[in-house]
PDB file of C-alpha atoms in Angstrom:
ATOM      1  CA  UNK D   8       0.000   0.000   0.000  1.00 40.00           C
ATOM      2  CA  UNK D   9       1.072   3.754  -0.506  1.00 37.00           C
ATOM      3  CA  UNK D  10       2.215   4.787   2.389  1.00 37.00           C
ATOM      4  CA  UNK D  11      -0.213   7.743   4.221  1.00 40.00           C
ATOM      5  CA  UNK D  12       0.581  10.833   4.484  1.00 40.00           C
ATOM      6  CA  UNK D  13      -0.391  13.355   7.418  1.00 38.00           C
ATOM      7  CA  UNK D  14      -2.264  15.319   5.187  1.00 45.00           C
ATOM      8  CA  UNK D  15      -4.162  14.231   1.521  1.00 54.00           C
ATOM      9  CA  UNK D  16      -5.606  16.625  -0.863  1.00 53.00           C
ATOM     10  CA  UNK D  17      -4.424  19.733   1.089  1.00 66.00           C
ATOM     11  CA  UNK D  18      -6.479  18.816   4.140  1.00 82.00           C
ATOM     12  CA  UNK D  19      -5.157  18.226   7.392  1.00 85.00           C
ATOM     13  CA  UNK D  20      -5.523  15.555  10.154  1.00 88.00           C
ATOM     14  CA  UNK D  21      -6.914  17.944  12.694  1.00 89.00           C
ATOM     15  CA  UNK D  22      -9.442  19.876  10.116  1.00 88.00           C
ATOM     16  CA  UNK D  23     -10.658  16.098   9.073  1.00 92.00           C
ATOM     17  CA  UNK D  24     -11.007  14.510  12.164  1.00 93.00           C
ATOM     18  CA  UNK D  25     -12.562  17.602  13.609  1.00 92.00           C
ATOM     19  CA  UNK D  26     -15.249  17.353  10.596  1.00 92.00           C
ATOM     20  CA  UNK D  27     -15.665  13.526  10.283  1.00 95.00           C
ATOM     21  CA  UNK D  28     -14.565  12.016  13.372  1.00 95.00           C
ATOM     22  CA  UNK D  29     -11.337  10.476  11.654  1.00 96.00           C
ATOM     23  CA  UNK D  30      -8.007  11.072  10.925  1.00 95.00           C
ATOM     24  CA  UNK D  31      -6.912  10.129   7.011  1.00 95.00           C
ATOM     25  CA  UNK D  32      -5.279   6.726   8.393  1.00 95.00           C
ATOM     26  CA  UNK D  33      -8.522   5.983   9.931  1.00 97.00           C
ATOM     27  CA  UNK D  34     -10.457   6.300   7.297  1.00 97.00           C
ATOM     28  CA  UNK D  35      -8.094   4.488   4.908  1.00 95.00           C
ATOM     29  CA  UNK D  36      -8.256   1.924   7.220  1.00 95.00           C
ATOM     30  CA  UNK D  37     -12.206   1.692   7.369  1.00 96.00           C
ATOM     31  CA  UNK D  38     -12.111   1.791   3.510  1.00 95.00           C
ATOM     32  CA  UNK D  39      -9.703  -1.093   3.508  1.00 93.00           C
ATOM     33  CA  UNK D  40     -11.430  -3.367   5.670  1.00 93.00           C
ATOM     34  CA  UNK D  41     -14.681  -2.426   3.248  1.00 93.00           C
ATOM     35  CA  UNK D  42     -12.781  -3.933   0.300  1.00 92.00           C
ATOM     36  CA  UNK D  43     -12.378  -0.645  -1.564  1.00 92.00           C
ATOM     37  CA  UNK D  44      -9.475  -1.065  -3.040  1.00 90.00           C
ATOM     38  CA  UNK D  45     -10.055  -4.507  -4.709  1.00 86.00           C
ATOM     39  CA  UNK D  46      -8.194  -7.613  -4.393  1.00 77.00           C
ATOM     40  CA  UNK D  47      -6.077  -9.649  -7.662  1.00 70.00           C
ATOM     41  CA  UNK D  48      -7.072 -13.058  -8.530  1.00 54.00           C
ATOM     42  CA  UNK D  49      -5.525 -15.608  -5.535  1.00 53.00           C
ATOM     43  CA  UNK D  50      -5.484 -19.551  -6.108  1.00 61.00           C
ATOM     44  CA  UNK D  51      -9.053 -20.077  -7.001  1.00 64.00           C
ATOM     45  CA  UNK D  52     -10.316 -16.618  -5.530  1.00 61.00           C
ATOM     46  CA  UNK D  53     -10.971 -14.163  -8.738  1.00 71.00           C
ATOM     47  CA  UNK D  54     -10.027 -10.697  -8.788  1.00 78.00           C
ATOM     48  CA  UNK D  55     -11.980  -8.643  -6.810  1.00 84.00           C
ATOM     49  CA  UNK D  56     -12.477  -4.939  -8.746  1.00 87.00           C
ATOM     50  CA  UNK D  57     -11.872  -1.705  -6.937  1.00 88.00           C
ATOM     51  CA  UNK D  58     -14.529   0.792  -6.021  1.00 91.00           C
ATOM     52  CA  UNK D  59     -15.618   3.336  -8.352  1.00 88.00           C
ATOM     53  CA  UNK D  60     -15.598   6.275  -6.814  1.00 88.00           C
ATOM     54  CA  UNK D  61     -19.294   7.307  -6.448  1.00 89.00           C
ATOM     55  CA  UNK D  62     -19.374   4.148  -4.684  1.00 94.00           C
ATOM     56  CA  UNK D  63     -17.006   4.922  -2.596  1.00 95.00           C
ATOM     57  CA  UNK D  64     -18.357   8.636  -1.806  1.00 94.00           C
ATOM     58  CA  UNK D  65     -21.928   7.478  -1.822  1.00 95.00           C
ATOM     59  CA  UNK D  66     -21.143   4.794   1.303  1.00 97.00           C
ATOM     60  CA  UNK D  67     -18.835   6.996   3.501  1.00 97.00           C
ATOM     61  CA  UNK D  68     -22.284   9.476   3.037  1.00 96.00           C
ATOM     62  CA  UNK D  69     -24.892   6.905   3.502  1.00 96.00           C
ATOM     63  CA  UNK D  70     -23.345   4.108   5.957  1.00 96.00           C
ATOM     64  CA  UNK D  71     -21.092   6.535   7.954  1.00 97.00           C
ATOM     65  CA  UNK D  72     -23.170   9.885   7.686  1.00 96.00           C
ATOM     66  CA  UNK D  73     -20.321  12.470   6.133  1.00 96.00           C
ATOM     67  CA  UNK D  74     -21.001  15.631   4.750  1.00 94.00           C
ATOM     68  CA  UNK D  75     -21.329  15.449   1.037  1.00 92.00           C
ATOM     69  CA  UNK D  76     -18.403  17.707   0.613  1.00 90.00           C
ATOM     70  CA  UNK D  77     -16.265  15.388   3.022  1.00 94.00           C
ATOM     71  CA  UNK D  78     -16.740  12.786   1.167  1.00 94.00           C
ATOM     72  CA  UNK D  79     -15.476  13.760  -2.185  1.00 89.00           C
ATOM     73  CA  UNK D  80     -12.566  14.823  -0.176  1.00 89.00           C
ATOM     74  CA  UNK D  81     -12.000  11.971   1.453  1.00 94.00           C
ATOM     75  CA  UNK D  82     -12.303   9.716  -1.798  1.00 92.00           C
ATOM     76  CA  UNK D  83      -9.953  11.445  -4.046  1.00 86.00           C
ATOM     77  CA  UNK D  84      -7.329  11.140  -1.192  1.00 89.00           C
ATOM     78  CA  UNK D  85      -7.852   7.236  -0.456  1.00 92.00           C
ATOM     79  CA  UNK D  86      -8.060   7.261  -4.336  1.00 88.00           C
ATOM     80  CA  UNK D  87      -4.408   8.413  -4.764  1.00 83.00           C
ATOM     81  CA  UNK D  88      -3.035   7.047  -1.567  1.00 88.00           C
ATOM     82  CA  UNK D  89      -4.067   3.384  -3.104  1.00 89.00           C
ATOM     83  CA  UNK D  90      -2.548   4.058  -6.406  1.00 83.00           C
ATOM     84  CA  UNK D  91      -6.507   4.096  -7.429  1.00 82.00           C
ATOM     85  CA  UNK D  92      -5.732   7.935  -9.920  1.00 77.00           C
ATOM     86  CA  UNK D  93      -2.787   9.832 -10.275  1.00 73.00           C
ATOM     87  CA  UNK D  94      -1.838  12.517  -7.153  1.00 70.00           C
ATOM     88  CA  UNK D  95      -4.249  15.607  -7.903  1.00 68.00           C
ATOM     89  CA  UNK D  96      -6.273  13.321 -10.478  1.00 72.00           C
ATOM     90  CA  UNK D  97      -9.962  14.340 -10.101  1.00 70.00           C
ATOM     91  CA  UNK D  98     -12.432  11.914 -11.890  1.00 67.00           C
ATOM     92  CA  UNK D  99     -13.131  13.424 -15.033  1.00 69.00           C
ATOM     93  CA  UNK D 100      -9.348  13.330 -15.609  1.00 70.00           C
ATOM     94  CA  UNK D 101      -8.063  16.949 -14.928  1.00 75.00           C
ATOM     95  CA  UNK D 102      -5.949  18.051 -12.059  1.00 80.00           C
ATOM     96  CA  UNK D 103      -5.794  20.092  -9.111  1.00 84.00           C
ATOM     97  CA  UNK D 104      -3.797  21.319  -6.750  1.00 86.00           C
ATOM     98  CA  UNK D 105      -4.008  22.763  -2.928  1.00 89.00           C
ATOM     99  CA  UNK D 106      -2.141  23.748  -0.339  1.00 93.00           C
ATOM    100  CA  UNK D 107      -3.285  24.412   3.288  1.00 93.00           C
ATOM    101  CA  UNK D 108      -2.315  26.322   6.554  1.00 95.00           C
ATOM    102  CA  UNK D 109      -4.326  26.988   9.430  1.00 94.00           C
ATOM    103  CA  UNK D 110      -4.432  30.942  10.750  1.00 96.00           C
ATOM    104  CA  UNK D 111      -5.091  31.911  14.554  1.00 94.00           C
ATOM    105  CA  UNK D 112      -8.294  32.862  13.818  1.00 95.00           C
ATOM    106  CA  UNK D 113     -11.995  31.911  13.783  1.00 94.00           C
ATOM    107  CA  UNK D 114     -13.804  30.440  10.626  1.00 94.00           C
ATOM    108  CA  UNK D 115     -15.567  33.687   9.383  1.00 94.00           C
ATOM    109  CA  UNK D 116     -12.624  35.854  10.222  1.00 95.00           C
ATOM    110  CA  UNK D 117     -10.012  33.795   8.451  1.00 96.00           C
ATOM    111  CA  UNK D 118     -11.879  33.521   5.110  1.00 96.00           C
ATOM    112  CA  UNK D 119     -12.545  37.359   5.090  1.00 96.00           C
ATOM    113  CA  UNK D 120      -7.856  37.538   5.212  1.00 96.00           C
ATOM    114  CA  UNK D 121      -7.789  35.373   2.498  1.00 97.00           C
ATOM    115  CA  UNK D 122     -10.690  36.984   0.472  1.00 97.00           C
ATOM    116  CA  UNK D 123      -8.726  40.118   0.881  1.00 96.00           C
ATOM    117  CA  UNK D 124      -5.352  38.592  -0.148  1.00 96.00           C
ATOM    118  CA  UNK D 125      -6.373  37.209  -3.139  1.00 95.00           C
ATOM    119  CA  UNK D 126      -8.972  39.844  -4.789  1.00 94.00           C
ATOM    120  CA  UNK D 127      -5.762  41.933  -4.480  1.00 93.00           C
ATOM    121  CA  UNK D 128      -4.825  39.843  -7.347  1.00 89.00           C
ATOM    122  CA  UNK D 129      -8.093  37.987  -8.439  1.00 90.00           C
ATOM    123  CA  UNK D 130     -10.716  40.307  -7.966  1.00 91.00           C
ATOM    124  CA  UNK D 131     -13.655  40.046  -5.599  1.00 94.00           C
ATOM    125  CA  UNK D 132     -14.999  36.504  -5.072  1.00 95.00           C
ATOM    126  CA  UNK D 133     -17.535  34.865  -7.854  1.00 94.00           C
ATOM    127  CA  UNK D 134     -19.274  33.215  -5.089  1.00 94.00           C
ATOM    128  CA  UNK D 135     -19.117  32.723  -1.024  1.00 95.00           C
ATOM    129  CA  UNK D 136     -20.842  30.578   1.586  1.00 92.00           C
ATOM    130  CA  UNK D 137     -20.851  29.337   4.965  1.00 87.00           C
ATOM    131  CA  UNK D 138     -21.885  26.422   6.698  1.00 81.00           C
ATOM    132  CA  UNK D 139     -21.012  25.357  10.818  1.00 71.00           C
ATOM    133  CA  UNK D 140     -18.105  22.798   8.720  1.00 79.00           C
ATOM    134  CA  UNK D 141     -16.677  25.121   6.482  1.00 85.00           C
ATOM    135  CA  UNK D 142     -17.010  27.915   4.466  1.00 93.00           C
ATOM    136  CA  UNK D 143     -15.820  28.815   1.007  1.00 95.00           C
ATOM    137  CA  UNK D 144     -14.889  31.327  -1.648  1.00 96.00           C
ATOM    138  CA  UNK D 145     -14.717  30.816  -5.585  1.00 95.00           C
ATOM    139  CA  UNK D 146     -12.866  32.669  -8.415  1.00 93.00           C
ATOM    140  CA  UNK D 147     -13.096  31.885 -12.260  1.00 88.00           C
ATOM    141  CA  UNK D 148     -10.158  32.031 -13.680  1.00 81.00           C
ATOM    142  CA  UNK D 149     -10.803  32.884 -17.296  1.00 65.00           C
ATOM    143  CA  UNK D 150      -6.798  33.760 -17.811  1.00 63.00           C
ATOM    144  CA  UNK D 151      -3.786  33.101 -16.479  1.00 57.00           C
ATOM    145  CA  UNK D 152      -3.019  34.866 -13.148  1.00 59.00           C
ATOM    146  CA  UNK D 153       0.928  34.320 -12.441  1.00 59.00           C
ATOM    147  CA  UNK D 154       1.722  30.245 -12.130  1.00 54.00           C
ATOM    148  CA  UNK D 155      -1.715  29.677 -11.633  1.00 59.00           C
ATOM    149  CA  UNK D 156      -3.706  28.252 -14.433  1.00 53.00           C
ATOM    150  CA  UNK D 157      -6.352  29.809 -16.414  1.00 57.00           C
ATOM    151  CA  UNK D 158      -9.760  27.796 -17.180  1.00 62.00           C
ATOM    152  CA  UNK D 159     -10.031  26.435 -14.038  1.00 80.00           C
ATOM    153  CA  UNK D 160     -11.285  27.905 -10.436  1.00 88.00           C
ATOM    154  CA  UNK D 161      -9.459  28.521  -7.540  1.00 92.00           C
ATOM    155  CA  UNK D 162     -11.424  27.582  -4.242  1.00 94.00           C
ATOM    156  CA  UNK D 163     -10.449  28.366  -0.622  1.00 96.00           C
ATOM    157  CA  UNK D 164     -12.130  26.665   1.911  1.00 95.00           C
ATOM    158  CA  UNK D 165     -12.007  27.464   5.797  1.00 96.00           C
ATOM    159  CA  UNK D 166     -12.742  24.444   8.169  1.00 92.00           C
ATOM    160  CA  UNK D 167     -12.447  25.132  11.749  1.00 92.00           C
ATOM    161  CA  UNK D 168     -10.284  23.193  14.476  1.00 89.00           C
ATOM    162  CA  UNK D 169      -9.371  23.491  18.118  1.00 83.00           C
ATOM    163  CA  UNK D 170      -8.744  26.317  19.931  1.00 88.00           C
ATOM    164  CA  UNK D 171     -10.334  28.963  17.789  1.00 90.00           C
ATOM    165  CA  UNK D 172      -8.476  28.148  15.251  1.00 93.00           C
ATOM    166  CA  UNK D 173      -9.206  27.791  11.058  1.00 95.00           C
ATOM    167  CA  UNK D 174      -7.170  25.433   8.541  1.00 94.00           C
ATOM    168  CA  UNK D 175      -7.817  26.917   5.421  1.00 96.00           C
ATOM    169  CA  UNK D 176      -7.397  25.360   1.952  1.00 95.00           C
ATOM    170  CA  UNK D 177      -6.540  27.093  -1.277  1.00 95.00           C
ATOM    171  CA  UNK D 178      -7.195  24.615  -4.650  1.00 91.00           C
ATOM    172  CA  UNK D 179      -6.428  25.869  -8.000  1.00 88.00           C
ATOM    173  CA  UNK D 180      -9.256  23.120 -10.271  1.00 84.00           C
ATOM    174  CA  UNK D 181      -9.317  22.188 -13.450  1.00 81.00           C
ATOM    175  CA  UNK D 182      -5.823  22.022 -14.407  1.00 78.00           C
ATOM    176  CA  UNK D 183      -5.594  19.832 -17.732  1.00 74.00           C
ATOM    177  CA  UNK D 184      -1.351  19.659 -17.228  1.00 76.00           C
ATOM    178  CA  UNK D 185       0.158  17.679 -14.577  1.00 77.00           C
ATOM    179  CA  UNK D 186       3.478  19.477 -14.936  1.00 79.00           C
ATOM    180  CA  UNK D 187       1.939  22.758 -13.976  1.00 79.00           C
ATOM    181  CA  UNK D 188       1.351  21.727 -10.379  1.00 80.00           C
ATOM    182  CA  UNK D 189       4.820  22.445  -8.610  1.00 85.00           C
ATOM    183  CA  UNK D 190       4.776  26.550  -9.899  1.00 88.00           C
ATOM    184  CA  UNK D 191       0.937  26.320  -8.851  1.00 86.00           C
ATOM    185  CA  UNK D 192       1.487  25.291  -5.276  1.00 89.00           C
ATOM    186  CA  UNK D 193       3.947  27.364  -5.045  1.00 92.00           C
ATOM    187  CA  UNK D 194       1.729  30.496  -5.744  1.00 90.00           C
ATOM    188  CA  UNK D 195      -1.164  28.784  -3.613  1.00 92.00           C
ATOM    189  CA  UNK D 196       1.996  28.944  -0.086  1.00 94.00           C
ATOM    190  CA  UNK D 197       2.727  32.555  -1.420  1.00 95.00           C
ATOM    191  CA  UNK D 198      -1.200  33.944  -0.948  1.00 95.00           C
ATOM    192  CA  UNK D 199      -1.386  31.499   1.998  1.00 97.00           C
ATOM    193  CA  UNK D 200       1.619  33.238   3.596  1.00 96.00           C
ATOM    194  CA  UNK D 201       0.353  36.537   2.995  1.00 96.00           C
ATOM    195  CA  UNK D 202      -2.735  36.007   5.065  1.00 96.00           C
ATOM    196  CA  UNK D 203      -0.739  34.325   7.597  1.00 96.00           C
ATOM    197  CA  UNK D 204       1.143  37.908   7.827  1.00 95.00           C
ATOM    198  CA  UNK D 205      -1.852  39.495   7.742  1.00 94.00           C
ATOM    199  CA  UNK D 206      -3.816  37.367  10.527  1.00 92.00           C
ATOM    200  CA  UNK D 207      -0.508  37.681  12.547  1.00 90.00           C
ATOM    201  CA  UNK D 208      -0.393  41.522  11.918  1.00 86.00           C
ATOM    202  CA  UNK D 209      -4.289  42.109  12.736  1.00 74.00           C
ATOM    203  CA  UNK D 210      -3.522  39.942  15.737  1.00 64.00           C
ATOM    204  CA  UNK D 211      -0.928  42.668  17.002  1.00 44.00           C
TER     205      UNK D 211
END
């Protein structure tokens, strides 16, 4: 198996388990045990296919009650820690990237540092909501912006964790080359940076 990382898909262990109830290895674990990832032929035993992955989504939502959102996010990452898609694979075959770090602030208060760090560059926010979980922020990207990549969407997402706390996740979608991921992540850390300055400075 591929080994498991502390964090998939640009989501931490401590913004998961705070949503779900389980860390990443946990729920790889549970997934395993479910026969998700299929099983080669054995003796006399056939092969045994792997999940698709609406199957896989629709049983973490209907058997173990996750939040629709959660569980795409948790299938893509048990997806590419099992060798079951490429690393930033999405299932209709284009890529994305994310990168995550959590600010010293509450949920509401950490999207608004990163909505003002990136429509500095972006523009104001196509769309914006909020649940108790998380809460999130969308920009088109109809041209190129720096390294990241135009026709896609960039998404930031805010789930909150201990101690007043927010891990926040920026995810350029939609990218149809691979090879454009390391200069994308790169500018995801920058804007993630900035509003770490920023929270830090406001928290002054």
């Amino acid at each position: 198996m591929t080994p498991i990382s502390s964090s998939s898909e640009g989501i931490s262990d401590a913004a998961l388990s705070a949503a779900t109830g389980r860390t990443w290895a946990q729920w790889f674990a549970v997934l395993d045990e479910q026969g998700a990832p299929g099983a080669p032929a054995h003796g006399r035993s056939p092969s045994t296919p792997a999940w698709p992955h609406p199957q896989i989504a629709r049983w973490l939502q209907t058997e173990q009650g996750v939040d629709a959102w959660w569980c795409q996010g948790i299938t893509v990452g048990y997806e590419q820690a099992r060798g079951l898609r490429l690393p930033g694979q999405r299932a209709d075959g284009t890529f994305e990237v994310s990168a995550s770090k959590t600010l010293p602030l509450e949920q509401t208060r950490a999207l608004d540092v990163v909505v003002a760090v990136l429509s500095a560059s972006l523009g104001a926010p196509a769309s914006r909501s909020s649940t108790a979980a998380y809460a999130t922020a969308r920009w088109p990207l109809p041209g190129q912006v720096g390294a990241v990549a135009r026709g896609g969407s960039l998404l930031a997402t805010a789930n909150p964790t201990k101690n007043g706390r927010t891990s926040v996740t920026l995810t350029n979608q939609r990218l149809a080359d691979p090879d454009m991921a390391a200069p994308v992540k790169m500018a995801l850390s920058a804007w993630l940076a900035a509003a770490a300055f920023e929270a830090a400075r406001g928290l002054g």
